[in-house]
mmCIF file of C-alpha atoms in Angstrom:
data_model
loop_
_atom_site.group_PDB
_atom_site.id
_atom_site.type_symbol
_atom_site.label_atom_id
_atom_site.label_comp_id
_atom_site.label_asym_id
_atom_site.label_seq_id
_atom_site.Cartn_x
_atom_site.Cartn_y
_atom_site.Cartn_z
ATOM 1 C CA MET A 100 -9.770 96.738 15.478
ATOM 2 C CA LEU A 101 -10.467 99.628 12.582
ATOM 3 C CA PHE A 102 -8.400 100.201 9.532
ATOM 4 C CA PHE A 103 -9.253 103.332 6.892
ATOM 5 C CA LEU A 104 -7.830 104.201 3.536
ATOM 6 C CA PRO A 105 -8.107 107.900 2.785
ATOM 7 C CA ALA A 106 -8.899 108.108 -0.694
ATOM 8 C CA TYR A 107 -9.249 110.451 -3.392
ATOM 9 C CA ASP A 108 -9.793 109.097 -7.163
ATOM 10 C CA GLU A 109 -7.997 105.778 -6.609
ATOM 11 C CA ALA A 110 -10.369 103.586 -8.693
ATOM 12 C CA ALA A 111 -7.262 101.921 -10.372
ATOM 13 C CA THR A 112 -6.130 100.344 -6.936
ATOM 14 C CA ILE A 113 -8.484 100.786 -4.306
ATOM 15 C CA ALA A 114 -10.186 97.167 -4.785
ATOM 16 C CA ALA A 115 -6.800 95.503 -4.625
ATOM 17 C CA VAL A 116 -5.740 97.377 -1.487
ATOM 18 C CA VAL A 117 -8.913 96.716 0.023
ATOM 19 C CA ARG A 118 -8.529 92.666 -0.596
ATOM 20 C CA ARG A 119 -4.921 92.741 0.974
ATOM 21 C CA VAL A 120 -6.371 93.819 4.194
ATOM 22 C CA PRO A 121 -6.074 91.190 6.897
ATOM 23 C CA ALA A 122 -9.180 89.615 8.041
ATOM 24 C CA GLU A 123 -7.956 89.798 11.627
ATOM 25 C CA VAL A 124 -4.693 90.619 13.459
ATOM 26 C CA ALA A 125 -3.498 88.883 16.960
ATOM 27 C CA GLY A 126 -6.842 87.404 16.995
ATOM 28 C CA ARG A 127 -8.789 90.589 16.931
ATOM 29 C CA PRO A 128 -10.937 91.255 13.565
ATOM 30 C CA VAL A 129 -10.021 94.192 11.090
ATOM 31 C CA HIS A 130 -13.014 96.393 9.901
ATOM 32 C CA CYS A 131 -11.996 98.278 6.635
ATOM 33 C CA VAL A 132 -13.256 101.513 6.056
ATOM 34 C CA VAL A 133 -12.505 103.712 2.590
ATOM 35 C CA VAL A 134 -13.055 107.221 3.564
ATOM 36 C CA ASP A 135 -13.553 108.596 0.319
ATOM 37 C CA ASP A 136 -12.623 112.516 -0.258
ATOM 38 C CA GLY A 137 -14.951 113.215 -2.553
ATOM 39 C CA SER A 138 -13.572 110.972 -5.584
ATOM 40 C CA THR A 139 -14.730 112.033 -9.377
ATOM 41 C CA ASP A 140 -14.567 108.655 -10.382
ATOM 42 C CA ASP A 141 -15.702 105.152 -8.906
ATOM 43 C CA THR A 142 -13.301 104.755 -6.134
ATOM 44 C CA ALA A 143 -16.481 104.509 -3.754
ATOM 45 C CA ALA A 144 -18.174 101.608 -5.667
ATOM 46 C CA ARG A 145 -14.958 99.681 -6.451
ATOM 47 C CA ALA A 146 -14.155 99.938 -2.402
ATOM 48 C CA ARG A 147 -17.783 98.499 -1.711
ATOM 49 C CA ALA A 148 -17.353 95.851 -4.480
ATOM 50 C CA ALA A 149 -13.993 94.535 -2.380
ATOM 51 C CA GLY A 150 -15.789 94.457 0.846
ATOM 52 C CA ALA A 151 -15.007 97.673 2.142
ATOM 53 C CA GLU A 152 -17.297 100.230 4.140
ATOM 54 C CA VAL A 153 -17.177 103.686 2.491
ATOM 55 C CA LEU A 154 -17.230 106.813 4.482
ATOM 56 C CA GLY A 155 -17.725 110.321 2.591
ATOM 57 C CA PRO A 156 -17.504 113.104 4.626
ATOM 58 C CA GLY A 157 -18.809 115.195 1.355
ATOM 59 C CA GLY A 158 -16.789 116.947 -1.218
ATOM 60 C CA ASN A 159 -12.912 117.165 -1.672
ATOM 61 C CA GLN A 160 -11.843 118.398 1.612
ATOM 62 C CA GLY A 161 -7.983 117.237 1.706
ATOM 63 C CA LEU A 162 -6.263 114.222 3.110
ATOM 64 C CA GLY A 163 -5.950 115.831 6.618
ATOM 65 C CA ALA A 164 -9.860 116.252 6.710
ATOM 66 C CA ALA A 165 -10.179 112.423 5.857
ATOM 67 C CA VAL A 166 -7.743 111.198 7.900
ATOM 68 C CA ARG A 167 -9.503 113.359 10.691
ATOM 69 C CA SER A 168 -12.965 111.604 9.867
ATOM 70 C CA GLY A 169 -11.202 108.529 10.040
ATOM 71 C CA LEU A 170 -9.678 108.787 13.326
ATOM 72 C CA ALA A 171 -12.937 110.233 14.820
ATOM 73 C CA LEU A 172 -15.115 107.252 13.584
ATOM 74 C CA ALA A 173 -12.546 104.993 15.413
ATOM 75 C CA ALA A 174 -13.586 106.707 18.395
ATOM 76 C CA THR A 175 -17.007 106.427 17.905
ATOM 77 C CA ARG A 176 -16.773 102.639 17.448
ATOM 78 C CA GLY A 177 -14.778 101.902 20.400
ATOM 79 C CA ALA A 178 -11.832 100.519 18.231
ATOM 80 C CA VAL A 179 -9.071 99.042 20.591
ATOM 81 C CA ALA A 180 -6.611 100.498 17.810
ATOM 82 C CA VAL A 181 -6.867 102.082 14.459
ATOM 83 C CA ALA A 182 -4.480 102.509 11.525
ATOM 84 C CA PHE A 183 -4.429 103.859 8.244
ATOM 85 C CA CYS A 184 -2.364 104.143 4.881
ATOM 86 C CA ASP A 185 -2.706 105.401 1.694
ATOM 87 C CA ALA A 186 -4.719 103.613 -0.869
ATOM 88 C CA ASP A 187 -2.203 103.946 -3.935
ATOM 89 C CA GLY A 188 -0.799 100.468 -3.588
ATOM 90 C CA GLU A 189 2.512 102.161 -2.100
ATOM 91 C CA TYR A 190 2.339 100.288 1.300
ATOM 92 C CA ALA A 191 1.093 97.130 2.071
ATOM 93 C CA PRO A 192 -1.839 96.240 4.424
ATOM 94 C CA GLU A 193 -0.245 93.044 5.491
ATOM 95 C CA GLU A 194 2.045 94.646 7.220
ATOM 96 C CA LEU A 195 -0.691 95.767 9.582
ATOM 97 C CA HIS A 196 0.641 93.483 12.893
ATOM 98 C CA ARG A 197 3.666 95.551 12.611
ATOM 99 C CA LEU A 198 2.125 98.798 13.266
ATOM 100 C CA VAL A 199 -0.310 97.547 15.942
ATOM 101 C CA ALA A 200 1.936 95.169 17.921
ATOM 102 C CA PRO A 201 3.610 98.115 19.891
ATOM 103 C CA ILE A 202 -0.261 99.183 20.700
ATOM 104 C CA LEU A 203 -1.592 95.827 21.639
ATOM 105 C CA ALA A 204 1.791 95.184 23.645
ATOM 106 C CA GLY A 205 0.738 98.232 25.582
ATOM 107 C CA ASP A 206 4.257 99.573 24.471
ATOM 108 C CA ALA A 207 2.930 102.493 22.546
ATOM 109 C CA ASP A 208 0.343 104.997 21.748
ATOM 110 C CA TYR A 209 1.331 106.434 18.159
ATOM 111 C CA VAL A 210 3.481 104.000 15.592
ATOM 112 C CA VAL A 211 4.568 105.227 12.459
ATOM 113 C CA GLY A 212 5.783 102.703 9.684
ATOM 114 C CA SER A 213 9.186 103.874 8.473
ATOM 115 C CA ARG A 214 10.117 103.470 5.011
ATOM 116 C CA PHE A 215 13.701 104.447 5.673
ATOM 117 C CA ALA A 216 14.028 101.762 8.274
ATOM 118 C CA GLY A 217 12.286 99.148 6.060
ATOM 119 C CA ARG A 218 12.831 98.183 2.704
ATOM 120 C CA ILE A 219 12.187 100.695 -0.117
ATOM 121 C CA HIS A 220 11.632 99.183 -3.598
ATOM 122 C CA ARG A 221 11.990 102.212 -5.651
ATOM 123 C CA MET A 222 11.348 106.078 -4.891
ATOM 124 C CA TRP A 223 12.199 108.956 -7.005
ATOM 125 C CA PRO A 224 15.724 110.719 -6.021
ATOM 126 C CA HIS A 225 13.773 114.337 -5.364
ATOM 127 C CA ARG A 226 10.608 112.555 -3.060
ATOM 128 C CA ARG A 227 13.535 110.787 -1.186
ATOM 129 C CA LEU A 228 15.638 114.350 -0.891
ATOM 130 C CA GLY A 229 12.399 115.775 0.116
ATOM 131 C CA ASN A 230 11.124 113.342 2.324
ATOM 132 C CA ARG A 231 14.657 113.674 4.374
ATOM 133 C CA VAL A 232 14.896 117.293 4.112
ATOM 134 C CA LEU A 233 11.378 117.568 5.649
ATOM 135 C CA THR A 234 12.036 115.027 8.510
ATOM 136 C CA ALA A 235 15.071 116.411 9.341
ATOM 137 C CA GLY A 236 12.932 119.610 10.216
ATOM 138 C CA LEU A 237 10.600 117.698 12.077
ATOM 139 C CA VAL A 238 13.343 116.125 14.203
ATOM 140 C CA TRP A 239 14.707 119.581 14.605
ATOM 141 C CA VAL A 240 11.025 120.916 16.145
ATOM 142 C CA ALA A 241 10.027 117.845 17.880
ATOM 143 C CA ARG A 242 13.358 117.365 19.511
ATOM 144 C CA GLN A 243 12.681 113.217 18.900
ATOM 145 C CA PRO A 244 14.677 110.837 16.631
ATOM 146 C CA LEU A 245 12.473 110.034 13.826
ATOM 147 C CA THR A 246 13.151 108.475 10.394
ATOM 148 C CA ASP A 247 10.417 109.223 8.562
ATOM 149 C CA GLY A 248 8.292 112.234 9.383
ATOM 150 C CA GLN A 249 5.988 111.792 6.006
ATOM 151 C CA SER A 250 5.220 108.084 6.227
ATOM 152 C CA GLY A 251 1.584 107.352 5.169
ATOM 153 C CA TYR A 252 1.462 104.424 7.293
ATOM 154 C CA ARG A 253 0.545 105.064 10.956
ATOM 155 C CA ALA A 254 -1.400 103.478 13.815
ATOM 156 C CA LEU A 255 -2.936 104.839 17.106
ATOM 157 C CA SER A 256 -4.469 103.421 20.168
ATOM 158 C CA ALA A 257 -7.912 104.027 21.153
ATOM 159 C CA GLU A 258 -6.822 107.281 23.777
ATOM 160 C CA ALA A 259 -4.458 108.944 20.986
ATOM 161 C CA ALA A 260 -7.135 108.591 18.443
ATOM 162 C CA ALA A 261 -9.635 110.139 20.585
ATOM 163 C CA ALA A 262 -7.338 113.009 21.460
ATOM 164 C CA ALA A 263 -5.696 113.622 18.076
ATOM 165 C CA ARG A 264 -6.055 117.164 16.812
ATOM 166 C CA ILE A 265 -5.017 117.721 12.631
ATOM 167 C CA ALA A 266 -4.690 121.350 12.442
ATOM 168 C CA HIS A 267 -5.507 121.847 8.701
ATOM 169 C CA ASP A 268 -7.069 119.821 5.914
ATOM 170 C CA TYR A 269 -4.284 119.635 3.311
ATOM 171 C CA ASN A 270 -2.255 117.092 4.969
ATOM 172 C CA TYR A 271 -1.817 115.495 8.391
ATOM 173 C CA ALA A 272 2.000 114.151 8.719
ATOM 174 C CA GLN A 273 4.020 116.396 10.657
ATOM 175 C CA VAL A 274 0.958 118.114 12.535
ATOM 176 C CA LEU A 275 -0.732 114.895 14.210
ATOM 177 C CA THR A 276 2.806 113.842 15.117
ATOM 178 C CA LEU A 277 3.520 116.874 16.837
ATOM 179 C CA ASP A 278 0.621 117.433 18.186
ATOM 180 C CA LEU A 279 0.315 113.726 19.829
ATOM 181 C CA LEU A 280 3.941 114.236 21.310
ATOM 182 C CA SER A 281 2.874 117.402 22.687
ATOM 183 C CA ARG A 282 0.361 115.745 24.599
ATOM 184 C CA GLY A 283 2.577 113.044 25.995
ATOM 185 C CA PHE A 284 1.610 109.881 24.027
ATOM 186 C CA ARG A 285 4.401 107.502 23.403
ATOM 187 C CA TYR A 286 5.784 107.229 20.068
ATOM 188 C CA ALA A 287 7.132 104.144 18.330
ATOM 189 C CA GLU A 288 8.573 103.713 14.751
ATOM 190 C CA VAL A 289 8.554 100.027 12.960
ATOM 191 C CA PRO A 290 10.134 99.263 9.936
ATOM 192 C CA ILE A 291 7.864 98.841 6.475
ATOM 193 C CA SER A 292 8.124 98.167 2.825
ATOM 194 C CA TYR A 293 7.374 100.618 0.266
ATOM 195 C CA ALA A 294 6.675 100.338 -3.452
ATOM 196 C CA PHE A 295 6.738 102.726 -6.078
ATOM 197 C CA ARG A 296 3.155 103.992 -6.778
ATOM 198 C CA ARG A 297 2.188 102.594 -10.744
ATOM 199 C CA HIS A 298 -1.111 104.644 -10.948
ATOM 200 C CA GLY A 299 -1.698 108.227 -10.874
ATOM 201 C CA ARG A 300 0.005 110.847 -9.207
ATOM 202 C CA SER A 301 0.674 111.938 -5.626
ATOM 203 C CA PHE A 302 -0.997 115.325 -4.775
ATOM 204 C CA VAL A 303 2.033 116.541 -2.687
ATOM 205 C CA ARG A 304 4.045 119.680 -4.510
ATOM 206 C CA LEU A 305 6.960 120.849 -2.400
ATOM 207 C CA GLY A 306 5.784 124.305 -2.874
ATOM 208 C CA PRO A 307 2.264 124.047 -1.859
ATOM 209 C CA TYR A 308 3.146 121.329 0.545
ATOM 210 C CA VAL A 309 5.544 123.735 2.573
ATOM 211 C CA ARG A 310 3.366 126.880 2.390
ATOM 212 C CA ARG A 311 0.464 125.197 3.722
ATOM 213 C CA VAL A 312 2.218 122.798 6.547
ATOM 214 C CA VAL A 313 4.509 125.374 8.130
ATOM 215 C CA PRO A 314 1.765 127.594 9.295
ATOM 216 C CA ALA A 315 -0.095 124.733 10.749
ATOM 217 C CA VAL A 316 2.701 123.624 12.450
ATOM 218 C CA ARG A 317 3.340 126.828 14.072
ATOM 219 C CA THR A 318 -0.430 126.594 15.122
ATOM 220 C CA VAL A 319 0.395 123.139 16.620
ATOM 221 C CA LEU A 320 3.514 124.401 18.672
ATOM 222 C CA ARG A 321 1.537 127.744 19.776
ATOM 223 C CA ASP A 322 -1.154 125.249 21.348
ATOM 224 C CA ALA A 323 1.150 123.064 22.860
ATOM 225 C CA ALA A 324 2.911 126.500 24.648
ATOM 226 C CA ASP A 325 -0.494 127.206 25.815
ATOM 227 C CA ARG A 326 -0.953 124.083 27.296
ATOM 228 C CA GLU A 327 1.876 124.047 29.284
ATOM 229 C CA LEU A 328 1.321 127.388 30.434
ATOM 230 C CA ALA A 329 -2.431 127.014 31.482
ATOM 231 C CA PRO A 330 -2.777 127.381 35.263
ATOM 232 C CA VAL A 331 -3.334 123.722 36.979
ATOM 233 C CA PRO A 332 -6.938 123.145 38.452
ATOM 234 C CA VAL A 333 -6.843 123.342 42.124
#
């Protein structure tokens, strides 16, 4: 099983997060990888010192690109399941078993950890509102009940990881969900805990986020429509 942490300038938290990753889940060993997205601090060195493998795609390409690299690595290594969460300490690696349980049981292909179905220790009011609004938009587009469209804690089966397409480098949240749902992969949510970030600040700003995400969502929906209209081979 592969567990990866996309990271950019997370030297203050990365070692502690890596050390919290469980050595095994459901009797399966967990291999921890940090996908270093061109950090300018010593994120990579601290991750290695804490026991993680470090993958460096080269340069600061964006969160979406980092997640794409992690999923591709899992596919090449034949991992039975792959999970990932942010490296800033907001999510609990100890809850990995919750994310992968539906996959290992054969009940789901794609699992999202929902902060709003679990316990939020603290979240800025404007971020809570923004998450609610963006999730409502995703529910409307996906036509499926979702409670946390922006969660940074997710897991995929081997098949879903190999098939996943992330349409842009900036982020992955909405486009990954829409892509996998359009391909018929089974979706599930599990409750998770969420802690307030103590170091640094999120790269997400509402204006740039909307300007970059909306066109990518349109691309995913267009690709899904093209697949539906494509002739069936005989």
